[in-house]
PDB file of C-alpha atoms and ligand atoms in Angstrom:
ATOM      1  CA  MET A   1      31.774 126.415  96.486  1.00  0.00           C
ATOM      2  CA  LYS A   2      33.421 123.000  96.883  1.00  0.00           C
ATOM      3  CA  ASN A   3      34.831 120.831  94.074  1.00  0.00           C
ATOM      4  CA  ILE A   4      35.957 117.395  95.296  1.00  0.00           C
ATOM      5  CA  VAL A   5      37.561 114.256  93.786  1.00  0.00           C
ATOM      6  CA  ILE A   6      36.464 110.854  95.209  1.00  0.00           C
ATOM      7  CA  PHE A   7      39.390 108.498  94.413  1.00  0.00           C
ATOM      8  CA  GLY A   8      40.133 104.850  94.992  1.00  0.00           C
ATOM      9  CA  ALA A   9      40.551 101.466  93.370  1.00  0.00           C
ATOM     10  CA  PRO A  10      37.618  99.603  91.663  1.00  0.00           C
ATOM     11  CA  GLY A  11      35.284  98.500  94.509  1.00  0.00           C
ATOM     12  CA  ALA A  12      36.745 101.104  97.002  1.00  0.00           C
ATOM     13  CA  GLY A  13      33.256 102.582  97.562  1.00  0.00           C
ATOM     14  CA  LYS A  14      33.430 105.804  95.514  1.00  0.00           C
ATOM     15  CA  GLY A  15      29.883 105.410  94.163  1.00  0.00           C
ATOM     16  CA  THR A  16      28.545 104.362  97.606  1.00  0.00           C
ATOM     17  CA  GLN A  17      30.047 107.241  99.491  1.00  0.00           C
ATOM     18  CA  SER A  18      29.182 109.811  96.587  1.00  0.00           C
ATOM     19  CA  ASP A  19      25.522 109.654  97.693  1.00  0.00           C
ATOM     20  CA  PHE A  20      26.467 110.956 101.142  1.00  0.00           C
ATOM     21  CA  ILE A  21      28.949 113.576  99.995  1.00  0.00           C
ATOM     22  CA  VAL A  22      26.704 115.226  97.471  1.00  0.00           C
ATOM     23  CA  GLU A  23      24.024 115.309  99.995  1.00  0.00           C
ATOM     24  CA  THR A  24      26.187 116.794 102.728  1.00  0.00           C
ATOM     25  CA  TYR A  25      27.723 119.482 100.613  1.00  0.00           C
ATOM     26  CA  GLY A  26      24.922 120.139  97.995  1.00  0.00           C
ATOM     27  CA  LEU A  27      27.218 119.060  95.105  1.00  0.00           C
ATOM     28  CA  THR A  28      26.521 117.827  91.618  1.00  0.00           C
ATOM     29  CA  HIS A  29      27.704 114.103  91.248  1.00  0.00           C
ATOM     30  CA  VAL A  30      29.456 113.179  88.064  1.00  0.00           C
ATOM     31  CA  SER A  31      30.654 109.611  87.551  1.00  0.00           C
ATOM     32  CA  THR A  32      32.560 108.982  84.332  1.00  0.00           C
ATOM     33  CA  GLY A  33      31.808 105.307  84.636  1.00  0.00           C
ATOM     34  CA  ASP A  34      28.121 105.939  84.867  1.00  0.00           C
ATOM     35  CA  LEU A  35      28.155 108.373  81.836  1.00  0.00           C
ATOM     36  CA  LEU A  36      30.141 105.818  79.731  1.00  0.00           C
ATOM     37  CA  ARG A  37      27.800 102.931  80.828  1.00  0.00           C
ATOM     38  CA  LYS A  38      24.900 105.097  79.687  1.00  0.00           C
ATOM     39  CA  GLU A  39      26.407 105.704  76.222  1.00  0.00           C
ATOM     40  CA  ILE A  40      26.662 101.906  75.866  1.00  0.00           C
ATOM     41  CA  ALA A  41      23.155 101.350  76.989  1.00  0.00           C
ATOM     42  CA  ASP A  42      21.772 103.950  74.668  1.00  0.00           C
ATOM     43  CA  GLN A  43      23.907 102.267  71.882  1.00  0.00           C
ATOM     44  CA  THR A  44      25.300 105.601  70.782  1.00  0.00           C
ATOM     45  CA  GLU A  45      28.169 105.895  68.324  1.00  0.00           C
ATOM     46  CA  LEU A  46      30.547 106.491  71.277  1.00  0.00           C
ATOM     47  CA  GLY A  47      29.071 103.694  73.196  1.00  0.00           C
ATOM     48  CA  LEU A  48      29.653 101.200  70.434  1.00  0.00           C
ATOM     49  CA  ARG A  49      33.240 102.347  70.253  1.00  0.00           C
ATOM     50  CA  ILE A  50      34.013 102.020  73.939  1.00  0.00           C
ATOM     51  CA  LYS A  51      32.028  98.788  74.903  1.00  0.00           C
ATOM     52  CA  SER A  52      34.848  96.371  74.168  1.00  0.00           C
ATOM     53  CA  ILE A  53      37.480  98.486  76.021  1.00  0.00           C
ATOM     54  CA  MET A  54      35.194  98.846  79.164  1.00  0.00           C
ATOM     55  CA  ASP A  55      34.375  95.034  78.850  1.00  0.00           C
ATOM     56  CA  ALA A  56      38.048  94.323  78.947  1.00  0.00           C
ATOM     57  CA  GLY A  57      38.568  96.507  82.080  1.00  0.00           C
ATOM     58  CA  GLN A  58      40.806  99.047  80.290  1.00  0.00           C
ATOM     59  CA  LEU A  59      40.723 102.826  80.515  1.00  0.00           C
ATOM     60  CA  VAL A  60      39.000 104.670  77.629  1.00  0.00           C
ATOM     61  CA  SER A  61      41.139 107.409  76.079  1.00  0.00           C
ATOM     62  CA  ASP A  62      41.638 110.737  77.879  1.00  0.00           C
ATOM     63  CA  ASP A  63      40.042 112.696  75.044  1.00  0.00           C
ATOM     64  CA  ILE A  64      36.729 111.045  75.471  1.00  0.00           C
ATOM     65  CA  VAL A  65      36.371 111.651  79.184  1.00  0.00           C
ATOM     66  CA  VAL A  66      37.852 115.059  79.168  1.00  0.00           C
ATOM     67  CA  GLU A  67      35.186 116.138  76.517  1.00  0.00           C
ATOM     68  CA  MET A  68      32.451 114.751  78.781  1.00  0.00           C
ATOM     69  CA  MET A  69      33.874 116.651  81.805  1.00  0.00           C
ATOM     70  CA  ASP A  70      34.249 119.893  79.982  1.00  0.00           C
ATOM     71  CA  LYS A  71      30.536 119.762  79.200  1.00  0.00           C
ATOM     72  CA  ALA A  72      29.677 118.765  82.785  1.00  0.00           C
ATOM     73  CA  ILE A  73      31.570 121.404  84.436  1.00  0.00           C
ATOM     74  CA  ALA A  74      30.124 124.042  82.071  1.00  0.00           C
ATOM     75  CA  ALA A  75      26.652 123.023  82.935  1.00  0.00           C
ATOM     76  CA  ASP A  76      27.150 123.096  86.773  1.00  0.00           C
ATOM     77  CA  THR A  77      26.523 125.945  89.183  1.00  0.00           C
ATOM     78  CA  LYS A  78      26.608 124.199  92.543  1.00  0.00           C
ATOM     79  CA  GLY A  79      30.082 122.611  92.790  1.00  0.00           C
ATOM     80  CA  MET A  80      30.957 119.104  91.814  1.00  0.00           C
ATOM     81  CA  LEU A  81      31.972 115.749  93.054  1.00  0.00           C
ATOM     82  CA  PHE A  82      34.166 113.927  90.547  1.00  0.00           C
ATOM     83  CA  ASP A  83      33.842 110.055  90.894  1.00  0.00           C
ATOM     84  CA  GLY A  84      36.155 107.992  88.768  1.00  0.00           C
ATOM     85  CA  PHE A  85      37.858 111.053  87.188  1.00  0.00           C
ATOM     86  CA  PRO A  86      40.745 111.988  87.059  1.00  0.00           C
ATOM     87  CA  ARG A  87      42.166 108.582  86.362  1.00  0.00           C
ATOM     88  CA  THR A  88      45.437 109.474  84.772  1.00  0.00           C
ATOM     89  CA  VAL A  89      47.870 112.332  85.518  1.00  0.00           C
ATOM     90  CA  ALA A  90      46.985 113.864  82.088  1.00  0.00           C
ATOM     91  CA  GLN A  91      43.380 113.996  83.214  1.00  0.00           C
ATOM     92  CA  ALA A  92      44.352 115.526  86.585  1.00  0.00           C
ATOM     93  CA  GLU A  93      46.205 118.344  84.863  1.00  0.00           C
ATOM     94  CA  THR A  94      43.271 118.880  82.483  1.00  0.00           C
ATOM     95  CA  LEU A  95      40.781 118.964  85.391  1.00  0.00           C
ATOM     96  CA  ASP A  96      42.774 121.820  86.925  1.00  0.00           C
ATOM     97  CA  LYS A  97      42.683 123.618  83.662  1.00  0.00           C
ATOM     98  CA  LEU A  98      38.961 123.102  83.192  1.00  0.00           C
ATOM     99  CA  LEU A  99      38.231 124.315  86.772  1.00  0.00           C
ATOM    100  CA  ALA A 100      40.415 127.334  86.180  1.00  0.00           C
ATOM    101  CA  LYS A 101      38.433 128.133  83.044  1.00  0.00           C
ATOM    102  CA  HIS A 102      35.386 128.505  85.135  1.00  0.00           C
ATOM    103  CA  GLY A 103      37.114 130.388  87.959  1.00  0.00           C
ATOM    104  CA  ARG A 104      37.142 127.409  90.232  1.00  0.00           C
ATOM    105  CA  THR A 105      39.845 125.368  92.033  1.00  0.00           C
ATOM    106  CA  LEU A 106      39.817 121.749  93.386  1.00  0.00           C
ATOM    107  CA  THR A 107      39.021 121.711  97.170  1.00  0.00           C
ATOM    108  CA  CYS A 108      40.577 118.259  97.928  1.00  0.00           C
ATOM    109  CA  MET A 109      40.875 114.801  96.816  1.00  0.00           C
ATOM    110  CA  VAL A 110      39.464 112.033  99.178  1.00  0.00           C
ATOM    111  CA  GLN A 111      41.285 108.635  98.620  1.00  0.00           C
ATOM    112  CA  LEU A 112      39.518 105.502  99.952  1.00  0.00           C
ATOM    113  CA  GLU A 113      42.117 102.817 100.890  1.00  0.00           C
ATOM    114  CA  VAL A 114      40.855  99.232 100.732  1.00  0.00           C
ATOM    115  CA  PRO A 115      43.026  96.035 100.620  1.00  0.00           C
ATOM    116  CA  LYS A 116      42.917  94.073  97.399  1.00  0.00           C
ATOM    117  CA  ASP A 117      41.196  91.002  98.806  1.00  0.00           C
ATOM    118  CA  GLU A 118      38.292  93.195 100.013  1.00  0.00           C
ATOM    119  CA  LEU A 119      38.055  94.997  96.700  1.00  0.00           C
ATOM    120  CA  MET A 120      37.656  91.530  94.936  1.00  0.00           C
ATOM    121  CA  ARG A 121      35.222  90.239  97.547  1.00  0.00           C
ATOM    122  CA  ARG A 122      32.979  93.407  97.067  1.00  0.00           C
ATOM    123  CA  LEU A 123      32.933  93.319  93.311  1.00  0.00           C
ATOM    124  CA  LEU A 124      32.228  89.535  93.005  1.00  0.00           C
ATOM    125  CA  GLU A 125      29.384  89.989  95.495  1.00  0.00           C
ATOM    126  CA  ARG A 126      27.934  92.855  93.341  1.00  0.00           C
ATOM    127  CA  ALA A 127      28.303  90.667  90.330  1.00  0.00           C
ATOM    128  CA  LYS A 128      25.805  88.268  91.855  1.00  0.00           C
ATOM    129  CA  ILE A 129      23.346  91.061  92.384  1.00  0.00           C
ATOM    130  CA  GLN A 130      23.793  93.614  89.564  1.00  0.00           C
ATOM    131  CA  GLY A 131      25.523  91.688  86.821  1.00  0.00           C
ATOM    132  CA  ARG A 132      27.694  94.644  85.634  1.00  0.00           C
ATOM    133  CA  ALA A 133      29.595  93.562  82.486  1.00  0.00           C
ATOM    134  CA  ASP A 134      33.019  94.267  84.046  1.00  0.00           C
ATOM    135  CA  ASP A 135      32.388  92.575  87.373  1.00  0.00           C
ATOM    136  CA  ASN A 136      34.032  89.145  86.767  1.00  0.00           C
ATOM    137  CA  GLU A 137      37.298  88.015  88.156  1.00  0.00           C
ATOM    138  CA  ALA A 138      39.504  88.321  84.839  1.00  0.00           C
ATOM    139  CA  THR A 139      38.116  91.794  84.219  1.00  0.00           C
ATOM    140  CA  ILE A 140      38.417  93.026  87.727  1.00  0.00           C
ATOM    141  CA  ASN A 141      42.081  91.830  87.674  1.00  0.00           C
ATOM    142  CA  ASN A 142      42.606  94.037  84.569  1.00  0.00           C
ATOM    143  CA  ARG A 143      40.849  96.962  86.186  1.00  0.00           C
ATOM    144  CA  LEU A 144      43.050  96.651  89.271  1.00  0.00           C
ATOM    145  CA  GLN A 145      46.109  96.495  86.955  1.00  0.00           C
ATOM    146  CA  GLU A 146      45.134  99.671  85.009  1.00  0.00           C
ATOM    147  CA  TYR A 147      44.517 101.278  88.465  1.00  0.00           C
ATOM    148  CA  ASN A 148      48.048 100.355  89.625  1.00  0.00           C
ATOM    149  CA  ASN A 149      49.833 101.385  86.385  1.00  0.00           C
ATOM    150  CA  LYS A 150      47.888 104.573  85.300  1.00  0.00           C
ATOM    151  CA  THR A 151      45.734 105.823  88.109  1.00  0.00           C
ATOM    152  CA  LYS A 152      47.861 105.455  91.236  1.00  0.00           C
ATOM    153  CA  PRO A 153      50.217 108.205  90.045  1.00  0.00           C
ATOM    154  CA  VAL A 154      47.234 110.684  90.294  1.00  0.00           C
ATOM    155  CA  ALA A 155      47.488 110.329  94.102  1.00  0.00           C
ATOM    156  CA  GLU A 156      51.067 111.592  94.073  1.00  0.00           C
ATOM    157  CA  TYR A 157      49.850 114.499  91.855  1.00  0.00           C
ATOM    158  CA  TYR A 158      47.478 115.575  94.631  1.00  0.00           C
ATOM    159  CA  ALA A 159      49.819 114.814  97.422  1.00  0.00           C
ATOM    160  CA  THR A 160      52.242 117.239  95.883  1.00  0.00           C
ATOM    161  CA  GLN A 161      49.636 119.967  95.868  1.00  0.00           C
ATOM    162  CA  GLY A 162      48.701 119.241  99.492  1.00  0.00           C
ATOM    163  CA  LYS A 163      45.120 118.245  98.406  1.00  0.00           C
ATOM    164  CA  GLN A 164      45.326 114.449  99.125  1.00  0.00           C
ATOM    165  CA  ARG A 165      43.111 113.215 102.147  1.00  0.00           C
ATOM    166  CA  ILE A 166      43.591 109.510 102.755  1.00  0.00           C
ATOM    167  CA  VAL A 167      40.649 107.726 104.422  1.00  0.00           C
ATOM    168  CA  ASP A 168      40.340 104.029 105.659  1.00  0.00           C
ATOM    169  CA  GLY A 169      37.746 102.631 103.383  1.00  0.00           C
ATOM    170  CA  LEU A 170      37.053  99.565 105.533  1.00  0.00           C
ATOM    171  CA  GLY A 171      34.219  99.277 107.895  1.00  0.00           C
ATOM    172  CA  THR A 172      30.449 100.176 107.817  1.00  0.00           C
ATOM    173  CA  ILE A 173      29.262 102.627 105.172  1.00  0.00           C
ATOM    174  CA  GLU A 174      28.252 105.078 107.894  1.00  0.00           C
ATOM    175  CA  ASP A 175      31.715 105.040 109.707  1.00  0.00           C
ATOM    176  CA  ILE A 176      33.359 105.643 106.506  1.00  0.00           C
ATOM    177  CA  ALA A 177      31.119 108.613 105.532  1.00  0.00           C
ATOM    178  CA  ALA A 178      31.846 110.192 108.911  1.00  0.00           C
ATOM    179  CA  ARG A 179      35.733 109.795 108.312  1.00  0.00           C
ATOM    180  CA  ILE A 180      35.215 111.414 104.865  1.00  0.00           C
ATOM    181  CA  LYS A 181      33.339 114.377 106.325  1.00  0.00           C
ATOM    182  CA  GLN A 182      36.049 114.804 108.811  1.00  0.00           C
ATOM    183  CA  ALA A 183      38.696 114.757 106.083  1.00  0.00           C
ATOM    184  CA  ILE A 184      36.881 117.155 103.968  1.00  0.00           C
ATOM    185  CA  ASP A 185      36.175 119.677 106.823  1.00  0.00           C
ATOM    186  CA  LYS A 186      39.742 119.552 108.060  1.00  0.00           C
TER     187      LYS A 186
HETATM  188  P1  LIG B 201      33.870 103.069  87.242  1.00  0.00           P
HETATM  189  O1  LIG B 201      32.495 102.928  86.947  1.00  0.00           O
HETATM  190  O2  LIG B 201      34.429 104.218  87.711  1.00  0.00           O
HETATM  191  O3  LIG B 201      34.422 101.730  87.994  1.00  0.00           O
HETATM  192  P2  LIG B 201      35.525 101.402  89.034  1.00  0.00           P
HETATM  193  O4  LIG B 201      36.415 102.551  89.364  1.00  0.00           O
HETATM  194  O5  LIG B 201      36.125 100.172  88.420  1.00  0.00           O
HETATM  195  O6  LIG B 201      34.782 101.149  90.249  1.00  0.00           O
HETATM  196  P3  LIG B 201      33.351 100.750  90.854  1.00  0.00           P
HETATM  197  O7  LIG B 201      32.352 101.589  90.319  1.00  0.00           O
HETATM  198  O8  LIG B 201      33.296  99.337  90.385  1.00  0.00           O
HETATM  199  O9  LIG B 201      33.600 100.780  92.364  1.00  0.00           O
HETATM  200  P4  LIG B 201      33.352 101.977  93.437  1.00  0.00           P
HETATM  201  O10 LIG B 201      34.691 102.502  93.927  1.00  0.00           O
HETATM  202  O11 LIG B 201      32.525 103.064  92.780  1.00  0.00           O
HETATM  203  O12 LIG B 201      32.673 101.206  94.505  1.00  0.00           O
HETATM  204  P5  LIG B 201      31.110 100.875  94.784  1.00  0.00           P
HETATM  205  O13 LIG B 201      30.686 102.107  95.701  1.00  0.00           O
HETATM  206  O14 LIG B 201      30.369 100.760  93.533  1.00  0.00           O
HETATM  207  O15 LIG B 201      34.667 102.723  85.764  1.00  0.00           O
HETATM  208  C1  LIG B 201      34.214 101.656  84.951  1.00  0.00           C
HETATM  209  C2  LIG B 201      35.045 101.797  83.638  1.00  0.00           C
HETATM  210  O16 LIG B 201      34.744 102.978  82.904  1.00  0.00           O
HETATM  211  C3  LIG B 201      36.620 101.757  83.735  1.00  0.00           C
HETATM  212  O17 LIG B 201      37.103 100.466  83.952  1.00  0.00           O
HETATM  213  C4  LIG B 201      36.988 102.372  82.386  1.00  0.00           C
HETATM  214  O18 LIG B 201      36.972 101.514  81.325  1.00  0.00           O
HETATM  215  C5  LIG B 201      35.945 103.426  82.223  1.00  0.00           C
HETATM  216  N1  LIG B 201      36.304 104.833  82.776  1.00  0.00           N
HETATM  217  C6  LIG B 201      35.546 105.362  83.886  1.00  0.00           C
HETATM  218  N2  LIG B 201      36.218 106.526  84.234  1.00  0.00           N
HETATM  219  C7  LIG B 201      37.213 106.683  83.320  1.00  0.00           C
HETATM  220  C8  LIG B 201      38.165 107.655  83.179  1.00  0.00           C
HETATM  221  N3  LIG B 201      38.276 108.800  83.933  1.00  0.00           N
HETATM  222  N4  LIG B 201      39.079 107.542  82.275  1.00  0.00           N
HETATM  223  C9  LIG B 201      39.196 106.401  81.469  1.00  0.00           C
HETATM  224  N5  LIG B 201      38.207 105.353  81.525  1.00  0.00           N
HETATM  225  C10 LIG B 201      37.288 105.526  82.538  1.00  0.00           C
HETATM  226  O19 LIG B 201      31.250  99.677  95.742  1.00  0.00           O
HETATM  227  C11 LIG B 201      31.487  98.475  95.150  1.00  0.00           C
HETATM  228  C12 LIG B 201      30.650  97.348  95.830  1.00  0.00           C
HETATM  229  O20 LIG B 201      31.140  97.326  97.243  1.00  0.00           O
HETATM  230  C13 LIG B 201      29.144  97.688  95.808  1.00  0.00           C
HETATM  231  O21 LIG B 201      28.361  96.544  95.568  1.00  0.00           O
HETATM  232  C14 LIG B 201      28.804  98.264  97.214  1.00  0.00           C
HETATM  233  O22 LIG B 201      27.558  98.026  97.642  1.00  0.00           O
HETATM  234  C15 LIG B 201      29.855  97.528  98.121  1.00  0.00           C
HETATM  235  N6  LIG B 201      30.348  98.340  99.349  1.00  0.00           N
HETATM  236  C16 LIG B 201      30.690  99.785  99.278  1.00  0.00           C
HETATM  237  N7  LIG B 201      31.064 100.135 100.413  1.00  0.00           N
HETATM  238  C17 LIG B 201      31.189  98.975 101.173  1.00  0.00           C
HETATM  239  C18 LIG B 201      31.442  98.760 102.489  1.00  0.00           C
HETATM  240  N8  LIG B 201      31.950  99.824 103.347  1.00  0.00           N
HETATM  241  N9  LIG B 201      31.398  97.530 103.069  1.00  0.00           N
HETATM  242  C19 LIG B 201      31.033  96.490 102.262  1.00  0.00           C
HETATM  243  N10 LIG B 201      30.615  96.660 100.995  1.00  0.00           N
HETATM  244  C20 LIG B 201      30.687  97.924 100.450  1.00  0.00           C
HETATM  245 MG1  LIG B 202      31.585 103.512  90.945  1.00  0.00          MG
END
């Protein structure tokens, strides 16, 4: 059973490539961003609390996402693809513990590398089509700053464990998918 993290900056293609990975390896896709956006759309108590944080492009607290992931892992039987989680070293440490609780270990972390100007281009393009609340230039800059300050150290965490697989995230979606498969199968 595989348990994989898809990692990268906002706009790196985590969600796009997740479709291919879950299909190829028969995994359950769990995106913390999607779960949090659903709480906002449903106007739950949690959704009301986190809306302003997400609209500002900041990370929500570790406690909130960890509780969501604990439930998701407990409910899964196939193996999982984690998209947008972990985003802090504390979350990465917790993920190892949650997996261990269920007799699992992380297979690897796939890190999509995309230059900043291309990230910005993709997200501003998506803004025109989808209108996601956090896809505007000021908020994208905040999201990139949060990534650099709090999330990038997670890459080092997995490098130290020998689980980091760096993949060039530029090119066609199909080419990148093929690179990811190679990186996972290695
Ligand atoms: P989240 O939903 O995870 O957003 P994100 O990381 O900012 O990234 P995106 O989803 O925008 O990008 P992506 O890498 O998935 O790229 P995509 O495939 O969509 O998080 C949102 C917020 O939730 C956070 O800011 C935070 O507040 C909160 N949150 C979530 N998880 C959290 C956690 N663990 N802890 C704390 N807070 C958390 O692609 C982007 C665009 O590019 C698309 O339009 C796509 O069509 C296009 N594209 C994709 N691939 C290519 C390609 N090869 N060539 C050209 N275009 C492409
Ligand atoms: Mg995404």
